[in-house]
Amino acid sequence: MDIFVREARAIVEGRIRIIRIGTCGTLRANVELGAFCIASRAVMVTSDYINGKGTYNFSEECAADEKLTELLSENIVRVSERPVYNGLNATAEYFYSTQGRTDVNFLDDNEEVLERLKTLDALSLEMESFRLFHLARICDVQINGGIEAGSVQIAIANRSLNTFIGPEKIPELEVIL
């Protein structure tokens, strides 16, 4: 994400909009598979490299562009019958440890990661949105107009219910985006 955003900013004149489109897991039991999850803000989950094994850092929230988020919601509702949810995204540094997945081959000590994310009422979990929002936030608007950032994902897994969408369903949902 870093190289893409910085390279795009270097070659495009004026204010730019970047929308992350992809897939996610949802952490809320009431969100059905195939629903659209729009990140209004995000937190970053990283390993704590200083204190070592079993400790994880949760950043402060970083907001998406409010107007762009509203436009995403309005337009997806207009073209799709699938449910649309807005809320907090959790961006994980890794696919396993910082997403609360366990692997007997590694001593991640991450059993509490998912529960902590649920206490934050996180809607979605993936690996990119916070980075995009953070880069948009720190982009100097005085030089070239800044960046508006948004993010929409299709929920292909429900981590609370341990359910997953079949791969045959994904192409029909992607057409909407």
One Martini backbone bead per residue (centre of mass of N, CA, C, O) as a GRO file, in nm:
protein
  177
    1MET     BB    1   0.058   0.062  -0.021
    2ASP     BB    2   0.283   0.268   0.007
    3ILE     BB    3   0.395   0.270  -0.285
    4PHE     BB    4   0.135   0.336  -0.430
    5VAL     BB    5   0.061   0.606  -0.296
    6ARG     BB    6   0.330   0.756  -0.343
    7GLU     BB    7   0.340   0.722  -0.653
    8ALA     BB    8   0.069   0.852  -0.718
    9ARG     BB    9   0.132   1.127  -0.584
   10ALA     BB   10   0.384   1.190  -0.773
   11ILE     BB   11   0.201   1.179  -1.068
   12VAL     BB   12  -0.047   1.338  -0.951
   13GLU     BB   13  -0.248   1.601  -0.995
   14GLY     BB   14  -0.381   1.688  -0.726
   15ARG     BB   15  -0.645   1.570  -0.595
   16ILE     BB   16  -0.707   1.240  -0.458
   17ARG     BB   17  -0.865   0.919  -0.504
   18ILE     BB   18  -0.876   0.631  -0.279
   19ILE     BB   19  -0.999   0.292  -0.322
   20ARG     BB   20  -1.050   0.018  -0.134
   21ILE     BB   21  -1.091  -0.307  -0.288
   22GLY     BB   22  -1.236  -0.605  -0.123
   23THR     BB   23  -1.174  -0.824   0.140
   24CYS     BB   24  -1.324  -0.985   0.439
   25GLY     BB   25  -1.373  -1.005   0.773
   26THR     BB   26  -1.610  -1.051   1.019
   27LEU     BB   27  -1.697  -0.980   1.378
   28ARG     BB   28  -2.006  -0.992   1.327
   29ALA     BB   29  -2.276  -1.202   1.360
   30ASN     BB   30  -2.496  -1.010   1.191
   31VAL     BB   31  -2.310  -1.044   0.940
   32GLU     BB   32  -2.341  -1.129   0.628
   33LEU     BB   33  -2.251  -1.295   0.377
   34GLY     BB   34  -2.178  -1.050   0.119
   35ALA     BB   35  -2.143  -0.807   0.255
   36PHE     BB   36  -2.086  -0.464   0.295
   37CYS     BB   37  -1.779  -0.306   0.409
   38ILE     BB   38  -1.741   0.014   0.548
   39ALA     BB   39  -1.476   0.220   0.625
   40SER     BB   40  -1.465   0.494   0.852
   41ARG     BB   41  -1.241   0.339   1.016
   42ALA     BB   42  -0.913   0.259   1.179
   43VAL     BB   43  -0.709  -0.006   1.301
   44MET     BB   44  -0.391  -0.123   1.417
   45VAL     BB   45  -0.235  -0.449   1.413
   46THR     BB   46   0.056  -0.537   1.606
   47SER     BB   47   0.345  -0.640   1.682
   48ASP     BB   48   0.556  -0.664   1.972
   49TYR     BB   49   0.900  -0.632   1.934
   50ILE     BB   50   0.995  -0.546   2.222
   51ASN     BB   51   0.821  -0.742   2.428
   52GLY     BB   52   0.711  -0.972   2.254
   53LYS     BB   53   0.557  -1.243   2.298
   54GLY     BB   54   0.203  -1.190   2.315
   55THR     BB   55   0.215  -0.892   2.201
   56TYR     BB   56  -0.016  -0.624   2.116
   57ASN     BB   57  -0.095  -0.356   1.900
   58PHE     BB   58  -0.326  -0.073   1.925
   59SER     BB   59  -0.429   0.175   1.765
   60GLU     BB   60  -0.543   0.445   1.673
   61GLU     BB   61  -0.767   0.603   1.503
   62CYS     BB   62  -0.842   0.621   1.145
   63ALA     BB   63  -0.984   0.814   0.905
   64ALA     BB   64  -1.188   0.844   0.665
   65ASP     BB   65  -1.344   0.991   0.420
   66GLU     BB   66  -1.651   1.108   0.469
   67LYS     BB   67  -1.766   1.168   0.181
   68LEU     BB   68  -1.668   0.905   0.046
   69THR     BB   69  -1.821   0.714   0.234
   70GLU     BB   70  -2.102   0.815   0.159
   71LEU     BB   71  -2.083   0.752  -0.146
   72LEU     BB   72  -2.042   0.452  -0.120
   73SER     BB   73  -2.304   0.385   0.025
   74GLU     BB   74  -2.508   0.506  -0.174
   75ASN     BB   75  -2.413   0.343  -0.432
   76ILE     BB   76  -2.444   0.054  -0.327
   77VAL     BB   77  -2.743   0.072  -0.255
   78ARG     BB   78  -2.835   0.142  -0.551
   79VAL     BB   79  -2.691  -0.144  -0.691
   80SER     BB   80  -2.773  -0.316  -0.427
   81GLU     BB   81  -2.919  -0.578  -0.212
   82ARG     BB   82  -2.703  -0.578  -0.028
   83PRO     BB   83  -2.571  -0.529   0.256
   84VAL     BB   84  -2.473  -0.228   0.445
   85TYR     BB   85  -2.177  -0.143   0.630
   86ASN     BB   86  -2.060   0.071   0.893
   87GLY     BB   87  -1.714   0.100   1.028
   88LEU     BB   88  -1.478  -0.057   1.198
   89ASN     BB   89  -1.149  -0.125   1.116
   90ALA     BB   90  -0.915  -0.398   1.103
   91THR     BB   91  -0.567  -0.388   1.067
   92ALA     BB   92  -0.339  -0.633   0.975
   93GLU     BB   93  -0.013  -0.731   0.955
   94TYR     BB   94  -0.119  -1.029   0.963
   95PHE     BB   95  -0.286  -1.327   0.895
   96TYR     BB   96  -0.248  -1.458   1.177
   97SER     BB   97  -0.164  -1.326   1.453
   98THR     BB   98  -0.324  -1.033   1.412
   99GLN     BB   99  -0.605  -1.222   1.358
  100GLY     BB  100  -0.617  -1.477   1.568
  101ARG     BB  101  -0.465  -1.701   1.450
  102THR     BB  102  -0.377  -2.039   1.467
  103ASP     BB  103  -0.048  -2.215   1.510
  104VAL     BB  104   0.129  -2.486   1.621
  105ASN     BB  105   0.419  -2.376   1.496
  106PHE     BB  106   0.347  -2.114   1.675
  107LEU     BB  107   0.415  -1.858   1.940
  108ASP     BB  108   0.180  -1.614   1.955
  109ASP     BB  109  -0.021  -1.552   2.183
  110ASN     BB  110  -0.342  -1.466   2.037
  111GLU     BB  111  -0.624  -1.529   2.184
  112GLU     BB  112  -0.713  -1.204   2.242
  113VAL     BB  113  -0.749  -1.047   1.977
  114LEU     BB  114  -1.050  -1.090   1.895
  115GLU     BB  115  -1.176  -0.991   2.159
  116ARG     BB  116  -1.067  -0.705   2.143
  117LEU     BB  117  -1.205  -0.633   1.875
  118LYS     BB  118  -1.495  -0.678   1.979
  119THR     BB  119  -1.481  -0.447   2.198
  120LEU     BB  120  -1.454  -0.232   1.950
  121ASP     BB  121  -1.662  -0.309   1.723
  122ALA     BB  122  -1.558  -0.451   1.482
  123LEU     BB  123  -1.640  -0.518   1.150
  124SER     BB  124  -1.347  -0.548   1.015
  125LEU     BB  125  -1.086  -0.773   0.859
  126GLU     BB  126  -0.760  -0.681   0.740
  127MET     BB  127  -0.451  -0.534   0.548
  128GLU     BB  128  -0.499  -0.198   0.441
  129SER     BB  129  -0.674   0.057   0.536
  130PHE     BB  130  -0.502   0.204   0.745
  131ARG     BB  131  -0.268   0.277   0.560
  132LEU     BB  132  -0.433   0.458   0.374
  133PHE     BB  133  -0.542   0.659   0.588
  134HIS     BB  134  -0.267   0.747   0.696
  135LEU     BB  135  -0.150   0.859   0.432
  136ALA     BB  136  -0.371   1.069   0.394
  137ARG     BB  137  -0.320   1.222   0.663
  138ILE     BB  138   0.007   1.281   0.596
  139CYS     BB  139  -0.060   1.437   0.359
  140ASP     BB  140   0.035   1.727   0.199
  141VAL     BB  141  -0.197   1.966   0.098
  142GLN     BB  142   0.006   2.193  -0.001
  143ILE     BB  143   0.108   1.947  -0.179
  144ASN     BB  144  -0.122   1.866  -0.428
  145GLY     BB  145  -0.408   1.829  -0.224
  146GLY     BB  146  -0.406   1.535  -0.152
  147ILE     BB  147  -0.611   1.272   0.013
  148GLU     BB  148  -0.879   1.053  -0.056
  149ALA     BB  149  -1.012   0.791   0.160
  150GLY     BB  150  -1.130   0.451   0.099
  151SER     BB  151  -1.340   0.152   0.201
  152VAL     BB  152  -1.433  -0.169   0.048
  153GLN     BB  153  -1.592  -0.480   0.149
  154ILE     BB  154  -1.627  -0.825   0.129
  155ALA     BB  155  -1.781  -1.065   0.316
  156ILE     BB  156  -1.620  -1.399   0.343
  157ALA     BB  157  -1.613  -1.387   0.665
  158ASN     BB  158  -1.709  -1.520   0.993
  159ARG     BB  159  -1.539  -1.510   1.290
  160SER     BB  160  -1.771  -1.566   1.499
  161LEU     BB  161  -1.901  -1.828   1.324
  162ASN     BB  162  -1.715  -1.979   1.122
  163THR     BB  163  -1.778  -1.857   0.827
  164PHE     BB  164  -1.799  -1.916   0.459
  165ILE     BB  165  -1.765  -1.831   0.143
  166GLY     BB  166  -1.801  -1.930  -0.162
  167PRO     BB  167  -1.611  -1.897  -0.447
  168GLU     BB  168  -1.864  -1.877  -0.648
  169LYS     BB  169  -1.976  -1.591  -0.524
  170ILE     BB  170  -1.765  -1.363  -0.571
  171PRO     BB  171  -1.805  -1.266  -0.870
  172GLU     BB  172  -2.100  -1.152  -0.828
  173LEU     BB  173  -2.004  -0.932  -0.619
  174GLU     BB  174  -1.775  -0.783  -0.781
  175VAL     BB  175  -1.953  -0.649  -1.002
  176ILE     BB  176  -2.064  -0.418  -0.823
  177LEU     BB  177  -1.765  -0.285  -0.793
   0.00000   0.00000   0.00000
